[in-house]
Coordinates of C-alpha atoms in Angstrom, one line a residue:
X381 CA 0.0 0.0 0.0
X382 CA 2.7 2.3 0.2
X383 CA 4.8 4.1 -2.4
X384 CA 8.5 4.8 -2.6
X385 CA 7.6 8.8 -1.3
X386 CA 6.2 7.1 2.1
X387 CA 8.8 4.5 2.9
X388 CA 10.9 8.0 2.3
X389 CA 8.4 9.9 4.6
X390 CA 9.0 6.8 7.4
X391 CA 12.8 6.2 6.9
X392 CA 13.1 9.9 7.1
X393 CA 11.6 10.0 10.8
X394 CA 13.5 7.1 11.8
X395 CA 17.0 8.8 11.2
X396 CA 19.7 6.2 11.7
X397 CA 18.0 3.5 13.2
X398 CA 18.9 -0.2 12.2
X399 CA 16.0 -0.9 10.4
X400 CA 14.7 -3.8 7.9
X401 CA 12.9 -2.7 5.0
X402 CA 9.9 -5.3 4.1
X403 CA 7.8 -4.9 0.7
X404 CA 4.6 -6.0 1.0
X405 CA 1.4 -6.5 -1.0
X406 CA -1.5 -6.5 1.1
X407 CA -4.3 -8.5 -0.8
X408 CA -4.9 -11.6 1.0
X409 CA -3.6 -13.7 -1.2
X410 CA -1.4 -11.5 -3.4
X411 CA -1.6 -11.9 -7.2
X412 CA 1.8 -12.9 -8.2
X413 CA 1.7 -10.3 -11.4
X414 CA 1.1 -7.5 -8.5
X415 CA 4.3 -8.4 -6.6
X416 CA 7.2 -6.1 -8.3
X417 CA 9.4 -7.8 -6.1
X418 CA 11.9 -5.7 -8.3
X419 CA 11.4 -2.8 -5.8
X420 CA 13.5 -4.9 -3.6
X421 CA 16.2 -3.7 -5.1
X422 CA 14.9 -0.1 -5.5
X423 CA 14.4 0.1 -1.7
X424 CA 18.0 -1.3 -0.8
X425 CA 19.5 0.8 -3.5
X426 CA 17.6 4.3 -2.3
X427 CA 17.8 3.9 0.9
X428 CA 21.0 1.7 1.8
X429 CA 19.2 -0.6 3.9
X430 CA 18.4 -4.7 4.3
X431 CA 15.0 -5.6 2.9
X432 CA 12.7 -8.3 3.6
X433 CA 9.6 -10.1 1.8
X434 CA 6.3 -9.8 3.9
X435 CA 4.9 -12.2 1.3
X436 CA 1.5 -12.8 1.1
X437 CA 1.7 -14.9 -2.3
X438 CA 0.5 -18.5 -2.6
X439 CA 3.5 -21.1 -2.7
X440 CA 7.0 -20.5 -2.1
X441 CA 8.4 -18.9 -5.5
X442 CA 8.1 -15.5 -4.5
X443 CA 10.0 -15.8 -1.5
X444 CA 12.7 -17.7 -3.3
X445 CA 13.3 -14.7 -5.4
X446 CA 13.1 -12.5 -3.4
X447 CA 16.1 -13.9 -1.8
X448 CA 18.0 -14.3 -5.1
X449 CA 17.3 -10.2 -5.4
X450 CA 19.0 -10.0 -1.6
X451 CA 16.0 -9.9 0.9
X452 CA 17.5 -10.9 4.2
X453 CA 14.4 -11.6 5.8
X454 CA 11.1 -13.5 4.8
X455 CA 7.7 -13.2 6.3
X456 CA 5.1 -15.5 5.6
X457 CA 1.9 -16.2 7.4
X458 CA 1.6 -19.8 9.2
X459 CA -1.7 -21.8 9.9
X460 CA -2.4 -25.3 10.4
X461 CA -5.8 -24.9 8.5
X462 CA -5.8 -23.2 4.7
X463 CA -9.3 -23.6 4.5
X464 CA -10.0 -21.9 7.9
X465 CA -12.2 -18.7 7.8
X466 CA -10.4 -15.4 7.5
X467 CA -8.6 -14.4 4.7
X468 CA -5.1 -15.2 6.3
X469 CA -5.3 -18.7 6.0
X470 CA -6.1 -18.7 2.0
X471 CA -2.4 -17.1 2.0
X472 CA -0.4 -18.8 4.8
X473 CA 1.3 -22.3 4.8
X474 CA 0.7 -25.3 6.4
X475 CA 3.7 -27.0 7.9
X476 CA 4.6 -29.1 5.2
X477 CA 4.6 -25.6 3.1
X478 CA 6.8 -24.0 5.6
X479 CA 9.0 -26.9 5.7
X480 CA 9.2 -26.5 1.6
X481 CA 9.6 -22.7 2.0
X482 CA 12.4 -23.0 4.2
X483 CA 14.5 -26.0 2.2
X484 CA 14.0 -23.7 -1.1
X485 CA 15.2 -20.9 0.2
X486 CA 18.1 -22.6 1.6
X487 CA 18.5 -24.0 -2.2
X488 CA 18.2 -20.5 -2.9
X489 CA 21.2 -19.4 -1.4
X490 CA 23.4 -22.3 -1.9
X491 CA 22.3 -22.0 -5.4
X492 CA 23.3 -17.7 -5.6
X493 CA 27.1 -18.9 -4.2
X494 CA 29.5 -16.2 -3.3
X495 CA 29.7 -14.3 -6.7
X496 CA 32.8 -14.9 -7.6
X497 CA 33.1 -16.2 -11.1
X498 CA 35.9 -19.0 -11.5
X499 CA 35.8 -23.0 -12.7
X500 CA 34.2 -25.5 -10.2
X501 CA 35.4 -28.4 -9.1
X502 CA 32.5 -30.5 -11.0
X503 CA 33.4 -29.0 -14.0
X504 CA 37.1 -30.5 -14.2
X505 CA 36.2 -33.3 -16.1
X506 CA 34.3 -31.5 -18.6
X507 CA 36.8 -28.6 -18.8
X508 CA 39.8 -30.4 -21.4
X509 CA 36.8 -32.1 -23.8
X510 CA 34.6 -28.9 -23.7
X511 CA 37.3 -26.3 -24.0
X512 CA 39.0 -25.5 -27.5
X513 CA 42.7 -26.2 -28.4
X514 CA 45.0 -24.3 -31.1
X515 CA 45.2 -26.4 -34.3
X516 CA 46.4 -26.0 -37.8
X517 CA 43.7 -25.7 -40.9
X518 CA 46.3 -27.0 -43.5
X519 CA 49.6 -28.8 -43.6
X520 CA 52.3 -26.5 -42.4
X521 CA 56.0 -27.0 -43.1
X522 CA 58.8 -26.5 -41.0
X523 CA 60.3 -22.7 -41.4
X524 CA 56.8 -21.5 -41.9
X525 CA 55.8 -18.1 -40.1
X526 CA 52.3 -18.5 -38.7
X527 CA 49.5 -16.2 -40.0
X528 CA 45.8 -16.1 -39.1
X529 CA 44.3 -18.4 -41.6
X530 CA 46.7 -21.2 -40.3
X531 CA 45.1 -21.8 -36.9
X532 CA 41.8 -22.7 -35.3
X533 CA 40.2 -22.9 -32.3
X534 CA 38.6 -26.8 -31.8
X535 CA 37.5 -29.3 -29.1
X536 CA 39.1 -30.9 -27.4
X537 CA 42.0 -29.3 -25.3
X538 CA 44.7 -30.5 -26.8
X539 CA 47.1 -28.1 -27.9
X540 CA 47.8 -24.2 -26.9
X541 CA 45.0 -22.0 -25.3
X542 CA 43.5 -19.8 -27.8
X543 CA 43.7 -17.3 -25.5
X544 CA 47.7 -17.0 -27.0
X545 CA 47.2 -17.2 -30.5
X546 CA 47.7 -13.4 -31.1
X547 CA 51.0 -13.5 -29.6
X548 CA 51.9 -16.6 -32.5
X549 CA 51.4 -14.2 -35.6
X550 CA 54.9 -13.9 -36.9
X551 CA 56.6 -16.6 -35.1
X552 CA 58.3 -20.0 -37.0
X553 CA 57.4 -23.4 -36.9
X554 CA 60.3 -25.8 -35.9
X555 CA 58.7 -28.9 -37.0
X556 CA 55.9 -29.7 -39.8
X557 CA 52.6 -30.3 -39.0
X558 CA 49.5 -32.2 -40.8
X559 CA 46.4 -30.5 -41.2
X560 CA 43.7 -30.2 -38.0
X561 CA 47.1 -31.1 -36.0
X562 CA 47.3 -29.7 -32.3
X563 CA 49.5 -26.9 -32.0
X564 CA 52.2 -27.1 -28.7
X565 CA 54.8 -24.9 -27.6
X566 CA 57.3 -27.5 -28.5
X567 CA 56.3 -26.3 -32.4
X568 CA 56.8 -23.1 -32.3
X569 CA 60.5 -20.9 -32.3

């Protein structure tokens, strides 16, 4: 119910108090297309404080993302009865949906990681047949100074990293190679 202006108007009169910002819809239960969990972010970025999910959705989805858009905090309404009277119940979990909630958003997390972008152990195996090795187009004879149309990158791993091919432009080949031959530093002057 409230817009950015009035979490402003609140934040304002709470000066530098620790607080915890928490977006809410308040329609009992909230239509997911009405959730703009997006102004998560908006309310962490303008006001430089944690925010939360008082989520009022059916299920556990919206919850789970708000957590992958950096909610710290989840509310979400309990009962033992969803078909009890009262228009809390319709959008609160049982215990078996709070027991989901909380083992997805703990998938949630362990799912974001820490952020910092690098191979993974499970992908060692997968790394030397999926990555791409320097070899030659066409036969190549000893003497002969590479230039670009003489190399390609192609799976698997064998060879030199692509990465260097640049830095090969120019340079002489000690030995001759076949065609679609893997490139090593043991060919090159």
């Amino acid at each position: 119910m409230a817009d950015l202006a009035d979490v402003a108007w609140a934040v304002d009169r709470l000066g530098e108090a620790e607080i915890l910002l928490f977006h809410c819809t308040s329609a009992y239960p909230a239509p997911v297309e009405e959730l703009n969990l997006r102004s998560l972010t908006a309310l962490r970025e303008r006001f430089d404080r944690p925010v939360g999910l008082s989520d009022h959705s059916p299920g556990v989805q919206a919850a789970c993302l708000a957590v992958a858009l950096g909610a710290c905090a989840v509310e979400k309404h309990f009962t033992l009865d969803s078909d009890a009277a009262g228009p809390d119940h319709a959008a609160s979990l049982d215990p078996a949906g709070f027991q989901e909630l909380v083992r997805n958003i703990r998938l949630t997390e362990r799912t974001l990681g820490d952020g910092k972008k690098r191979s993974t152990p499970s992908e060692e195996d997968t790394r030397s047949v999926a990555r791409k090795g320097l070899r030659t187009t066409r036969r190549l004879s000893a003497g002969h100074r590479l230039a670009p149309g003489d190399l390609t990158a192609k799976r698997p791993a064998v060879g030199l990293d692509p990465r260097v091919v640049d830095g090969l432009f120019g340079k002489k080949l000690k030995n001759s190679l076949a065609a679609d031959q893997p490139l090593t530093e043991d060919d090159v002057e």
